[in-house]
PDB file of N, CA, C and O in Angstrom:
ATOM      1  N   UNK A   1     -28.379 -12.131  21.825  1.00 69.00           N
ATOM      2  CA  UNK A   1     -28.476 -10.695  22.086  1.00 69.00           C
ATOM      3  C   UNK A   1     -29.494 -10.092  21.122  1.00 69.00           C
ATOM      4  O   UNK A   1     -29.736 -10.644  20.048  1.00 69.00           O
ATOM      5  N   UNK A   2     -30.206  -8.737  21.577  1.00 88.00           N
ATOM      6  CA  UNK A   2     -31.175  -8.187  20.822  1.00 88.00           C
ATOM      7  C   UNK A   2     -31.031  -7.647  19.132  1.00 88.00           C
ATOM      8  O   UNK A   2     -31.807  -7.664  18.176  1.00 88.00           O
ATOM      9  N   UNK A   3     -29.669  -7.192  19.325  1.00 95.00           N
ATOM     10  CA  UNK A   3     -28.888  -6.597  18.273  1.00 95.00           C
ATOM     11  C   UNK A   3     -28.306  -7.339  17.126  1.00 95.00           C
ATOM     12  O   UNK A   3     -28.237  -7.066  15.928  1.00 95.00           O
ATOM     13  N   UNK A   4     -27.843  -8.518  17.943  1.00 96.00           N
ATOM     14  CA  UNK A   4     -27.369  -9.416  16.929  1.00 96.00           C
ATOM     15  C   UNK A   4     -27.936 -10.889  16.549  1.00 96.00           C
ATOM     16  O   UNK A   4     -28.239 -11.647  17.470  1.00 96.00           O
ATOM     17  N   UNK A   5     -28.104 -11.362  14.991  1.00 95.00           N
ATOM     18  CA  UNK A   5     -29.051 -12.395  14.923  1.00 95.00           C
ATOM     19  C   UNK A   5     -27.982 -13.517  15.085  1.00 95.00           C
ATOM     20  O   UNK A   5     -26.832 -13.269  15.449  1.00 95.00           O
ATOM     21  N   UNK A   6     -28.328 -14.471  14.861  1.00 94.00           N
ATOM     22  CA  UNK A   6     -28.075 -15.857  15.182  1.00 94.00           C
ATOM     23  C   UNK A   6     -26.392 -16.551  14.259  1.00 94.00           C
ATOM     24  O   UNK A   6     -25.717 -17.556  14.482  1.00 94.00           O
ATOM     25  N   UNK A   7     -26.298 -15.787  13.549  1.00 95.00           N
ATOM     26  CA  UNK A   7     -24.716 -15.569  12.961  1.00 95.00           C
ATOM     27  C   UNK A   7     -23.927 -14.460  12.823  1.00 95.00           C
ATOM     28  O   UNK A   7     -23.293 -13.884  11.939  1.00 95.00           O
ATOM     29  N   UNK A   8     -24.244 -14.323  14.310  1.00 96.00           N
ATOM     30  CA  UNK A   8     -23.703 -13.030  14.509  1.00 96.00           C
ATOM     31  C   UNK A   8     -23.053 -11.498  13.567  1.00 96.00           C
ATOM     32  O   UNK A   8     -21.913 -11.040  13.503  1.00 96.00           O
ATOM     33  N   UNK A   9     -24.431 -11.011  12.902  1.00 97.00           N
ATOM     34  CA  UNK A   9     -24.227 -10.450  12.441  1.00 97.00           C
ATOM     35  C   UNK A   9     -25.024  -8.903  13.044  1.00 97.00           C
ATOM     36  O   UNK A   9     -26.236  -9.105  12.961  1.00 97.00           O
ATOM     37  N   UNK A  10     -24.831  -7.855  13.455  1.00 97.00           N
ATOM     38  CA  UNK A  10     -25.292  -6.913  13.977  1.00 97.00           C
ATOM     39  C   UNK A  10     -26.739  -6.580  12.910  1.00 97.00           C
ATOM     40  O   UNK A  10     -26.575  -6.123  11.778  1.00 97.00           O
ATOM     41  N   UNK A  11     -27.838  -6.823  13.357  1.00 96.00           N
ATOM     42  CA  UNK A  11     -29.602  -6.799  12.554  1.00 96.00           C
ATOM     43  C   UNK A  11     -29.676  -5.209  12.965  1.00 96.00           C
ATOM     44  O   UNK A  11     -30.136  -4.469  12.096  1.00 96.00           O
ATOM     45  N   UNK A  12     -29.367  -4.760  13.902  1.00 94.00           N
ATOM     46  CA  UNK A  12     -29.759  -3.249  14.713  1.00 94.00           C
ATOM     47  C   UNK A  12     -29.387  -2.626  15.446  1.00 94.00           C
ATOM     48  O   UNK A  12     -29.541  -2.740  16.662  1.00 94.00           O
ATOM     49  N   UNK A  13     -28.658  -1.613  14.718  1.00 95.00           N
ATOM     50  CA  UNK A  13     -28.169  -0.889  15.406  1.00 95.00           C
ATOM     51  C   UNK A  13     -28.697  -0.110  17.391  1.00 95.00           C
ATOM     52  O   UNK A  13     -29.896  -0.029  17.657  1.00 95.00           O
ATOM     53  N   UNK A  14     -28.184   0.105  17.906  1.00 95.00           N
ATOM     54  CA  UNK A  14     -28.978   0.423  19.444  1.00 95.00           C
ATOM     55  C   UNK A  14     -29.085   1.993  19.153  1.00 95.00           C
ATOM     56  O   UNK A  14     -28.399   2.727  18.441  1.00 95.00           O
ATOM     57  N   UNK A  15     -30.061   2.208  19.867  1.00 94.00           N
ATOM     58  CA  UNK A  15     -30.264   3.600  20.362  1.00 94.00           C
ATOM     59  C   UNK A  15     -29.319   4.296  21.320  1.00 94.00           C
ATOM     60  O   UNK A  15     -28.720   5.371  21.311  1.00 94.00           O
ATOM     61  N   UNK A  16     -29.407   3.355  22.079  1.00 96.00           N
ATOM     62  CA  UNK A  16     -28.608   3.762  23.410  1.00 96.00           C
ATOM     63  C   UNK A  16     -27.119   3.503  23.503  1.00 96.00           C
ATOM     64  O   UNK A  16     -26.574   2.479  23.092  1.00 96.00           O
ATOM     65  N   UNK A  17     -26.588   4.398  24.007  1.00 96.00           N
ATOM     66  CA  UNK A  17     -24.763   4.537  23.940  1.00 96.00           C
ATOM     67  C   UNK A  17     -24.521   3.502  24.504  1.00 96.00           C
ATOM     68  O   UNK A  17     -24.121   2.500  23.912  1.00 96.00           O
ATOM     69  N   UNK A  18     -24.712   3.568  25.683  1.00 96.00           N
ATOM     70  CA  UNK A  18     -24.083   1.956  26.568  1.00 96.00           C
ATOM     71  C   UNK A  18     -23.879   0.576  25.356  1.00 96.00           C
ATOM     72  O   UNK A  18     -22.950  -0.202  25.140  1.00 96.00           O
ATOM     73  N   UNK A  19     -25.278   0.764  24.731  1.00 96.00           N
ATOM     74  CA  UNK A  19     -25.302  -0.735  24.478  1.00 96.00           C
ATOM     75  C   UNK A  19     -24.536  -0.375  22.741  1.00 96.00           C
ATOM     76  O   UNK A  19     -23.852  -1.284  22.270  1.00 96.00           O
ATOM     77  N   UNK A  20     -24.646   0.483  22.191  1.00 97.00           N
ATOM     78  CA  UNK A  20     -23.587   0.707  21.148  1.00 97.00           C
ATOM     79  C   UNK A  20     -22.117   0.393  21.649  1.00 97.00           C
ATOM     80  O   UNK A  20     -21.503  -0.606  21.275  1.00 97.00           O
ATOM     81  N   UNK A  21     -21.721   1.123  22.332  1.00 97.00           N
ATOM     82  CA  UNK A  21     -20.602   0.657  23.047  1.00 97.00           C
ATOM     83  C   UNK A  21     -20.501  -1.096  22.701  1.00 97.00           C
ATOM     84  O   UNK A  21     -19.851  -1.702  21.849  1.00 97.00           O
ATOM     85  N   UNK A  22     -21.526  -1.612  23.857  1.00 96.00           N
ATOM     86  CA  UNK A  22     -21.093  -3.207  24.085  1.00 96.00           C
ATOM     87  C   UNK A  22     -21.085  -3.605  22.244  1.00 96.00           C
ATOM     88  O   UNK A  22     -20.085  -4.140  21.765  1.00 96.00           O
ATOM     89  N   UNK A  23     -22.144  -3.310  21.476  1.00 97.00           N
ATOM     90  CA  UNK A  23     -21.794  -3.628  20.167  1.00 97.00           C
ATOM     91  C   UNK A  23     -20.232  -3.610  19.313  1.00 97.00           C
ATOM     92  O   UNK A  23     -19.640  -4.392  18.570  1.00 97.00           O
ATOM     93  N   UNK A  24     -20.008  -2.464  19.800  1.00 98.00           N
ATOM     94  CA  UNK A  24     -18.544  -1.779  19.156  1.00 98.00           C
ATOM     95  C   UNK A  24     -17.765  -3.072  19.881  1.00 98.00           C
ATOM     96  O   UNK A  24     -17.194  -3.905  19.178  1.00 98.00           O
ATOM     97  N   UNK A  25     -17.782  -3.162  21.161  1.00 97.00           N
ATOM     98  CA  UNK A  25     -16.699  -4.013  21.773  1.00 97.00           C
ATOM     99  C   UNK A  25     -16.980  -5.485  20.899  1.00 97.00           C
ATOM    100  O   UNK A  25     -16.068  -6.183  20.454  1.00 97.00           O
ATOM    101  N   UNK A  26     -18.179  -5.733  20.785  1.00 97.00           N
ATOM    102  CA  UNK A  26     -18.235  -7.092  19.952  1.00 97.00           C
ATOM    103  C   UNK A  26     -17.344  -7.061  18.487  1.00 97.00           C
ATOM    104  O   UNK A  26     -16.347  -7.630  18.044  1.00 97.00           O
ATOM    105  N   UNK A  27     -18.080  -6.301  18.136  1.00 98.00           N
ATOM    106  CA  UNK A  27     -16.960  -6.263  16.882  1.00 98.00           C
ATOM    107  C   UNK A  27     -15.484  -6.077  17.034  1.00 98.00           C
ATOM    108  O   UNK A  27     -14.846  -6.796  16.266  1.00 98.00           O
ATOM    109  N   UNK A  28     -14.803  -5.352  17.772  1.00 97.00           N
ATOM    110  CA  UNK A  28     -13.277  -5.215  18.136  1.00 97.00           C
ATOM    111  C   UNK A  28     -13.229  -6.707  18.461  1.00 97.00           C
ATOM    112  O   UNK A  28     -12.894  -7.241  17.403  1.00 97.00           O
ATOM    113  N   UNK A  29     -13.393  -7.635  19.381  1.00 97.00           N
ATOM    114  CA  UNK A  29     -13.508  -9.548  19.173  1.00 97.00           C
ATOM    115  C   UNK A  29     -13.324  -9.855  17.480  1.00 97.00           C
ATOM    116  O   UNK A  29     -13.283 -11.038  17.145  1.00 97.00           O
ATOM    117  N   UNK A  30     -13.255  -9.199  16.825  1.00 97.00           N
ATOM    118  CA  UNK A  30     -13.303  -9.841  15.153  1.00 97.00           C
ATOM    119  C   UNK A  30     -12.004  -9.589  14.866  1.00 97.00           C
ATOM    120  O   UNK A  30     -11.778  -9.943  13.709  1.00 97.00           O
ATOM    121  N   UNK A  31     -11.138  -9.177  15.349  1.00 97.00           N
ATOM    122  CA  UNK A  31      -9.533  -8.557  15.157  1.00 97.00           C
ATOM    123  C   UNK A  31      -8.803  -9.234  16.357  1.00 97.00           C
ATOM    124  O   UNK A  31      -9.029  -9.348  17.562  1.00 97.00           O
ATOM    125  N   UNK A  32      -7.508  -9.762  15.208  1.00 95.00           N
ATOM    126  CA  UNK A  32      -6.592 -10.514  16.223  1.00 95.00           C
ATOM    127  C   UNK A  32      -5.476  -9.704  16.741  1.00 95.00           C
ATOM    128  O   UNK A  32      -4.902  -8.938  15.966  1.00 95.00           O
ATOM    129  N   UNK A  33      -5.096  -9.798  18.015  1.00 92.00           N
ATOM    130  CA  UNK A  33      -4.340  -9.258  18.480  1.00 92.00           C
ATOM    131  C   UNK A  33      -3.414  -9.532  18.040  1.00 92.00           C
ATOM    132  O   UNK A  33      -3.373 -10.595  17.421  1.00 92.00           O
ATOM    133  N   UNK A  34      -1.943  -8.511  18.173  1.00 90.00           N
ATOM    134  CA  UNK A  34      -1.074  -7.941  17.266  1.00 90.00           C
ATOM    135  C   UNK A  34      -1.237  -8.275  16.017  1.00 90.00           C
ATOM    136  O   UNK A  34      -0.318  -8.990  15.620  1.00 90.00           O
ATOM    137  N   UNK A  35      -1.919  -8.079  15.351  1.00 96.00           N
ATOM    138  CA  UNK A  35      -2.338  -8.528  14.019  1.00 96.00           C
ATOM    139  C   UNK A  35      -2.163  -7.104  13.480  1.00 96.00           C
ATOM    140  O   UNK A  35      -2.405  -6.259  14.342  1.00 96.00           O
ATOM    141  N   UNK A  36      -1.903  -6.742  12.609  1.00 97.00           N
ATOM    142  CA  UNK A  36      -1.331  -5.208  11.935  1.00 97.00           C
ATOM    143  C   UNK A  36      -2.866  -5.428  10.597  1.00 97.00           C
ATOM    144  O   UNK A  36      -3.241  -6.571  10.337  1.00 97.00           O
ATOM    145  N   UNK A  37      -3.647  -4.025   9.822  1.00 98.00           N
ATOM    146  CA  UNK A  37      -4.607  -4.321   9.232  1.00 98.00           C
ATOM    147  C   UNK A  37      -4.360  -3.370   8.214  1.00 98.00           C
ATOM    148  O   UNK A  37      -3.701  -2.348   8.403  1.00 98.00           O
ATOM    149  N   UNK A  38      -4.958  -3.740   6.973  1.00 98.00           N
ATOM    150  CA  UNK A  38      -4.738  -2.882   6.413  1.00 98.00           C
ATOM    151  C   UNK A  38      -6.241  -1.926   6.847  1.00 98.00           C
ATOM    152  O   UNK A  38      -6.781  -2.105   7.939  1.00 98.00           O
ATOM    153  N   UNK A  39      -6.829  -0.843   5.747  1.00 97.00           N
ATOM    154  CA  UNK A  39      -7.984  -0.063   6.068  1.00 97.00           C
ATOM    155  C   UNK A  39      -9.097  -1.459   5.289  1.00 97.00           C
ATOM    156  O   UNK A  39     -10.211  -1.813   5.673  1.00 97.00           O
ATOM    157  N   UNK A  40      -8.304  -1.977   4.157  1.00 97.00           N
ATOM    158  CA  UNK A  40      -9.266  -2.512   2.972  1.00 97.00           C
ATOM    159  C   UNK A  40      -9.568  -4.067   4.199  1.00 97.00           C
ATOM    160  O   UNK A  40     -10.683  -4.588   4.223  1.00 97.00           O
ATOM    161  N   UNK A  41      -8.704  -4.466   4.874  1.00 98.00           N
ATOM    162  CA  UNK A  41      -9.213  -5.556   5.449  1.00 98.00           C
ATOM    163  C   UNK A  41     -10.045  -5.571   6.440  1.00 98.00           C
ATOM    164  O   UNK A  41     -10.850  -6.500   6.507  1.00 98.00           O
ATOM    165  N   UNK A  42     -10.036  -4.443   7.526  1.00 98.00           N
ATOM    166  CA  UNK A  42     -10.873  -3.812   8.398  1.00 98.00           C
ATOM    167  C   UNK A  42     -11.956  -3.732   7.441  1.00 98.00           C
ATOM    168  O   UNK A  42     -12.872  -4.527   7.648  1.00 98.00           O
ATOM    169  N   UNK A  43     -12.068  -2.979   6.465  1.00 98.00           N
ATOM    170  CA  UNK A  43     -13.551  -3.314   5.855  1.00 98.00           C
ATOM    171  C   UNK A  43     -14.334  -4.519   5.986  1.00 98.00           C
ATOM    172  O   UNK A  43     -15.428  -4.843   6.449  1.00 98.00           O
ATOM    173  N   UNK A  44     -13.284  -5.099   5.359  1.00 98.00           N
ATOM    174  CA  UNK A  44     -14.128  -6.450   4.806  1.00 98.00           C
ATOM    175  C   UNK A  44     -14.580  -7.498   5.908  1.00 98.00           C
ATOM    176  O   UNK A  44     -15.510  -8.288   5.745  1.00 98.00           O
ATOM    177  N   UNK A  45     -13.532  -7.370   7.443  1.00 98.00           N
ATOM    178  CA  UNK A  45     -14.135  -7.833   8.736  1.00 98.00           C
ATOM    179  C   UNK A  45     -15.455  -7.016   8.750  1.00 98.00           C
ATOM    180  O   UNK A  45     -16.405  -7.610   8.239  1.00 98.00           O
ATOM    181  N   UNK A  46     -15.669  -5.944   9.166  1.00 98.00           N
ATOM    182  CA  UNK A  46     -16.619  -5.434   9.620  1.00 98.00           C
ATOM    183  C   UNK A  46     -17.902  -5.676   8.426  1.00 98.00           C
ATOM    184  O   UNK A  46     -19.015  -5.507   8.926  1.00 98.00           O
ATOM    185  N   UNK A  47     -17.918  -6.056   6.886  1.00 98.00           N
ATOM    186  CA  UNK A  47     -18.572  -6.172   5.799  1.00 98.00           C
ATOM    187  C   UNK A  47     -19.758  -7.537   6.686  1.00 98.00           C
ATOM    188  O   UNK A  47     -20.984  -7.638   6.658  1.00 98.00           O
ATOM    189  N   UNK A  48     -18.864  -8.254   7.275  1.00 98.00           N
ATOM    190  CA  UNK A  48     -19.039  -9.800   7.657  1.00 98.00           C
ATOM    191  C   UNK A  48     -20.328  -9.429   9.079  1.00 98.00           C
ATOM    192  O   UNK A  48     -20.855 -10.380   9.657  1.00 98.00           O
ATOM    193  N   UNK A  49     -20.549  -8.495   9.326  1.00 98.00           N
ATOM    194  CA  UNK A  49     -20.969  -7.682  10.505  1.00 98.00           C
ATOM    195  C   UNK A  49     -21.785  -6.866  10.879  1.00 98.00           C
ATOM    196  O   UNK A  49     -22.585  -6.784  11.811  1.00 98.00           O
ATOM    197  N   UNK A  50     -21.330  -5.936   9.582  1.00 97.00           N
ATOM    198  CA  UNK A  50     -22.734  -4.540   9.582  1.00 97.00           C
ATOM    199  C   UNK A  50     -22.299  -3.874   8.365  1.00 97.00           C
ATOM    200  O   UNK A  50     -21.199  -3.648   7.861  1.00 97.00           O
ATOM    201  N   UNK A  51     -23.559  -3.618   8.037  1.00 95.00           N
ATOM    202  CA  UNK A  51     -23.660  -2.780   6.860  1.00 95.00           C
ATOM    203  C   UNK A  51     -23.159  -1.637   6.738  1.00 95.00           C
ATOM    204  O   UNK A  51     -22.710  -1.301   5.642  1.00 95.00           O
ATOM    205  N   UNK A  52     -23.120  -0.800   7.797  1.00 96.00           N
ATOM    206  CA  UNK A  52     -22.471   0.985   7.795  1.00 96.00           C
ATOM    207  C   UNK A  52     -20.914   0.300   8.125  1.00 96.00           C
ATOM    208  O   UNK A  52     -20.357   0.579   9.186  1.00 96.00           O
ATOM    209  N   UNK A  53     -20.383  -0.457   7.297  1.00 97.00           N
ATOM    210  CA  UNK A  53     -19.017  -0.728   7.597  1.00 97.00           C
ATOM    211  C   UNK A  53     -17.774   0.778   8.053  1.00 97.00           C
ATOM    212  O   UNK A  53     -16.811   0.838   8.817  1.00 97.00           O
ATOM    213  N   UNK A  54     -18.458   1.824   7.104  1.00 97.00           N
ATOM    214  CA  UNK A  54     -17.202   2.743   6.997  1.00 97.00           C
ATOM    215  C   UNK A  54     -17.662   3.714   9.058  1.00 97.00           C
ATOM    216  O   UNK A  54     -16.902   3.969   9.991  1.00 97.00           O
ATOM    217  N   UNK A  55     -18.659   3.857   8.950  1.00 97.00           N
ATOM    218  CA  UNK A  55     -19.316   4.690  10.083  1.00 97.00           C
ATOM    219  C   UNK A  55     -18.702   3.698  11.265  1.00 97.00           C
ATOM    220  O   UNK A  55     -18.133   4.370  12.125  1.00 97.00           O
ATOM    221  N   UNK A  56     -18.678   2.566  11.473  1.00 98.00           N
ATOM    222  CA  UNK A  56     -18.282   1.587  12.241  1.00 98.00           C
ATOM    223  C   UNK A  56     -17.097   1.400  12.421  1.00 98.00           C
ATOM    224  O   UNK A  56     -16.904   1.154  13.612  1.00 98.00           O
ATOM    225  N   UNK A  57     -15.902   1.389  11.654  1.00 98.00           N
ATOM    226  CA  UNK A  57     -14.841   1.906  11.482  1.00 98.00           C
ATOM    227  C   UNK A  57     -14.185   3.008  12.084  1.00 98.00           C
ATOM    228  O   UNK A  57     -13.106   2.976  12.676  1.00 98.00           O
ATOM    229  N   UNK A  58     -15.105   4.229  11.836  1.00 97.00           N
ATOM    230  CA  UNK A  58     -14.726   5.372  12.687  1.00 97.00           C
ATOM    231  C   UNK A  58     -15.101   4.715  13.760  1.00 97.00           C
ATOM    232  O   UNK A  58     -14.207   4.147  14.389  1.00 97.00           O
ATOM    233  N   UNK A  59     -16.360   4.626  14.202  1.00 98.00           N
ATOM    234  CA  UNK A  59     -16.699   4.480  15.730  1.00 98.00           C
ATOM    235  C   UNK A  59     -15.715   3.591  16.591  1.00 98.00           C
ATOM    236  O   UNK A  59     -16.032   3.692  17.776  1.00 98.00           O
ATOM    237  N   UNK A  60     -14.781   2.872  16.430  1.00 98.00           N
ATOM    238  CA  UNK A  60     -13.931   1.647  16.795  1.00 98.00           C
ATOM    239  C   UNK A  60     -12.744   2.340  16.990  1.00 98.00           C
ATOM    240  O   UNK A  60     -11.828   2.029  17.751  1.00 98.00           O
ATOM    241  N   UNK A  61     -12.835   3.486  16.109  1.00 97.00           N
ATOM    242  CA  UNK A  61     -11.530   4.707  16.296  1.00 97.00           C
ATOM    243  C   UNK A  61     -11.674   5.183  17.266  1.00 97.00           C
ATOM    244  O   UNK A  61     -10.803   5.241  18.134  1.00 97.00           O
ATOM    245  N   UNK A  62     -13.314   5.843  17.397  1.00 97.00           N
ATOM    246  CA  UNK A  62     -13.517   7.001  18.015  1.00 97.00           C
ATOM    247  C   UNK A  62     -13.431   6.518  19.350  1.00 97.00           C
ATOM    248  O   UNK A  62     -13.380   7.481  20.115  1.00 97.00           O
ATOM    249  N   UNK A  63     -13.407   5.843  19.722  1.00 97.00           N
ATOM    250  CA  UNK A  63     -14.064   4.702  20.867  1.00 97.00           C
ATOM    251  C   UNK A  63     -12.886   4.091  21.165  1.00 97.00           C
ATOM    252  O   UNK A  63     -12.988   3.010  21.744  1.00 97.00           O
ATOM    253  N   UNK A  64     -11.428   4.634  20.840  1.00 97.00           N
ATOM    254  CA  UNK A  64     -10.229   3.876  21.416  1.00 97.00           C
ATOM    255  C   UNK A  64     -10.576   2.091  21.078  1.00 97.00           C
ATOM    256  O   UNK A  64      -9.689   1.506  21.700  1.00 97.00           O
ATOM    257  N   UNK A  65     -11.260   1.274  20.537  1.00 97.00           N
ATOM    258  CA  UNK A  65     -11.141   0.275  20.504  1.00 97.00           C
ATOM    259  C   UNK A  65      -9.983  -0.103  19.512  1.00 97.00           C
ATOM    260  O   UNK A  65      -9.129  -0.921  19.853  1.00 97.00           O
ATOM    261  N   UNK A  66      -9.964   0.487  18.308  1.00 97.00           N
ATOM    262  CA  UNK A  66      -8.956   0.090  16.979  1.00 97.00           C
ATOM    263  C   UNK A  66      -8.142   1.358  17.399  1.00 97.00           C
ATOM    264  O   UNK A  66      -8.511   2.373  17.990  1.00 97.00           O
ATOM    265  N   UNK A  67      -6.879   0.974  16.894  1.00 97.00           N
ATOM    266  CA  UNK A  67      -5.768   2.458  16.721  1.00 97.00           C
ATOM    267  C   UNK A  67      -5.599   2.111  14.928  1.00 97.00           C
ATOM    268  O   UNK A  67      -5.673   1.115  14.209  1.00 97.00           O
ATOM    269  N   UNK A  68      -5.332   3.589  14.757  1.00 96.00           N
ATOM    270  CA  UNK A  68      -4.594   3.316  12.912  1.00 96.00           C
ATOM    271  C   UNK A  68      -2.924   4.762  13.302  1.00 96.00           C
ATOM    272  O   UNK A  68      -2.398   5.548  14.091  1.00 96.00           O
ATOM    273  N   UNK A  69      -2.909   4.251  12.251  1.00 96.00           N
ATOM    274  CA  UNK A  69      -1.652   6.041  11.816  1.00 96.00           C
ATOM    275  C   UNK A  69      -2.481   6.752  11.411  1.00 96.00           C
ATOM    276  O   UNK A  69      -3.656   6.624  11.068  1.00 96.00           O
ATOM    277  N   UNK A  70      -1.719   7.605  11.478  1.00 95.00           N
ATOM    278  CA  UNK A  70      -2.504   9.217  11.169  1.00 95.00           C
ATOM    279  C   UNK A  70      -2.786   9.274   9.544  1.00 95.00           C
ATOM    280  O   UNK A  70      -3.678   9.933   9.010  1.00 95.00           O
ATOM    281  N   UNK A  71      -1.898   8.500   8.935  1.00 95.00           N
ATOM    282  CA  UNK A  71      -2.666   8.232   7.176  1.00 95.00           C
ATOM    283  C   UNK A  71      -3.670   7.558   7.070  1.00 95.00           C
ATOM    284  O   UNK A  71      -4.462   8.009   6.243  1.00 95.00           O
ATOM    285  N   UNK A  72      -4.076   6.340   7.740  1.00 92.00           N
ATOM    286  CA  UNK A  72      -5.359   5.848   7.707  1.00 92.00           C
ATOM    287  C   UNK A  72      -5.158   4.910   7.529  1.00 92.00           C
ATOM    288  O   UNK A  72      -6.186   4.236   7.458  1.00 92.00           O
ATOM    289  N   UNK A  73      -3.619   3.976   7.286  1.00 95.00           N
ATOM    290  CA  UNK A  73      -3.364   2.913   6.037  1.00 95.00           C
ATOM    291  C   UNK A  73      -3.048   1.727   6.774  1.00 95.00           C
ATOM    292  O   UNK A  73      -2.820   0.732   6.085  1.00 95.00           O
ATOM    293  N   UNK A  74      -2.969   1.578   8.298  1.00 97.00           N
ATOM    294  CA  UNK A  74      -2.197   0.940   8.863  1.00 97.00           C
ATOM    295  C   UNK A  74      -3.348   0.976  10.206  1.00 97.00           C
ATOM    296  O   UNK A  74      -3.641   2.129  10.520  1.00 97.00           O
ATOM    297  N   UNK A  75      -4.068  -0.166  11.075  1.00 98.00           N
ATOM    298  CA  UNK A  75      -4.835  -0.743  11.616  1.00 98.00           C
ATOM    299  C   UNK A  75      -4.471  -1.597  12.531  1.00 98.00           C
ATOM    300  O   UNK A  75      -3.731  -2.544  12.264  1.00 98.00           O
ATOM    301  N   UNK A  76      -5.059  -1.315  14.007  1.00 97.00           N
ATOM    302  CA  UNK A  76      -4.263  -2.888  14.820  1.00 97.00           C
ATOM    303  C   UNK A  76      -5.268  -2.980  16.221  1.00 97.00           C
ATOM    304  O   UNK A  76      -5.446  -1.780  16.428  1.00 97.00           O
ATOM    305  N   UNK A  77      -5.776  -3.464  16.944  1.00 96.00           N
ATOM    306  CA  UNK A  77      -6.701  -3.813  18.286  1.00 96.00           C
ATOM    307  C   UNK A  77      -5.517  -3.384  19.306  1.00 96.00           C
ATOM    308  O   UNK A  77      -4.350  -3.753  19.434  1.00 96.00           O
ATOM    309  N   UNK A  78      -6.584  -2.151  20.178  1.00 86.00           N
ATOM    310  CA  UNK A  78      -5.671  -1.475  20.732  1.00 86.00           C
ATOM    311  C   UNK A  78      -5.384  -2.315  21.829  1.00 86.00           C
ATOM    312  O   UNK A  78      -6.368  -2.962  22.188  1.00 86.00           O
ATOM    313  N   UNK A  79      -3.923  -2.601  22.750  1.00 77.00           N
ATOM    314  CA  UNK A  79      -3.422  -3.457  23.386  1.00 77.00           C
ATOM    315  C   UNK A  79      -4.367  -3.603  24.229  1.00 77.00           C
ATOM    316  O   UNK A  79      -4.770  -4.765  24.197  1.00 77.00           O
ATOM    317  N   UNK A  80      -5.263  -2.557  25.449  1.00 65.00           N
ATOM    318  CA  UNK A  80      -6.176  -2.926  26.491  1.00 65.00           C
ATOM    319  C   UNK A  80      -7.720  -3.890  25.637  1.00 65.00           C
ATOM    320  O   UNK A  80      -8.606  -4.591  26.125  1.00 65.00           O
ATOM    321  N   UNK A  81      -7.473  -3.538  24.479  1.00 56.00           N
ATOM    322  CA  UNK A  81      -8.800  -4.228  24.418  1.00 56.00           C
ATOM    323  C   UNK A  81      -8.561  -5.636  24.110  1.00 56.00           C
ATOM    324  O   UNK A  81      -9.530  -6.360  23.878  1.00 56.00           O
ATOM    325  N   UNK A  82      -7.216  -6.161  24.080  1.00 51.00           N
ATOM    326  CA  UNK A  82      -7.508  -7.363  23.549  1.00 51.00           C
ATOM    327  C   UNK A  82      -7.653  -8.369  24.801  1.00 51.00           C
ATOM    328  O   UNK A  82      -7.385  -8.281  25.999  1.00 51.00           O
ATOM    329  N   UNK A  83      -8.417  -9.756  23.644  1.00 49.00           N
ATOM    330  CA  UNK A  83      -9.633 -10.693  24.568  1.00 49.00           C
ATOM    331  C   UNK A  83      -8.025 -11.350  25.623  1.00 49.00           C
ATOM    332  O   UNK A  83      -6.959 -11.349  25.008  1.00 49.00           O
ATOM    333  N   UNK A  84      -8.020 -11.659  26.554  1.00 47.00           N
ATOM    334  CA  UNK A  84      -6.570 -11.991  27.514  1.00 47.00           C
ATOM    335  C   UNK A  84      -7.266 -13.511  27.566  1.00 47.00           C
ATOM    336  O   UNK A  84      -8.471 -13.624  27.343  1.00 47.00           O
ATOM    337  N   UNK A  85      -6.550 -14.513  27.832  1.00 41.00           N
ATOM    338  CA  UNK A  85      -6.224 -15.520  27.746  1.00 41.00           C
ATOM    339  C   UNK A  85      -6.440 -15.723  29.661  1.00 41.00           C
ATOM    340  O   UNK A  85      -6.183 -16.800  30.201  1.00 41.00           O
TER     341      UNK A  85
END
């Protein structure tokens, strides 16, 4: 993919929503289903990934891909997105 180099790590960000989107969805693939997160471990996945870790974070929020609690402290791959078997 254009965005991402060869160990899959996101090189560039997209311009375009669509394909931000498909980015965001790549990264939500880095989180195991029912897997509970803290905020500090969600970092450190997304560290492995892209540099604007914290902006990316939101966007995974914003974007219904990740759910948290309303404190921030508690992290999990929201049930429709996970990869199905």
């Amino acid at each position: 993919m254009r965005y991402i180099d060869a160990d899959g790590v996101v090189k560039v960000w997209p311009g375009k929503a669509k394909n931000r989107l498909l980015i965001l969805k790549y990264l939500a693939t880095k989180f195991e289903p029912a897997k509970i997160y803290s905020e500090q471990e969600v970092n450190l996945i997304l560290m492995r990934f892209v540099a604007d870790y914290v902006t990316r974070r939101r966007d995974l929020i914003e974007n219904h891909l990740l759910k948290r609690t309303a404190d921030g402290r508690i992290y999990w791959l929201k049930e429709e997105n996970r990869v199905k078997d």
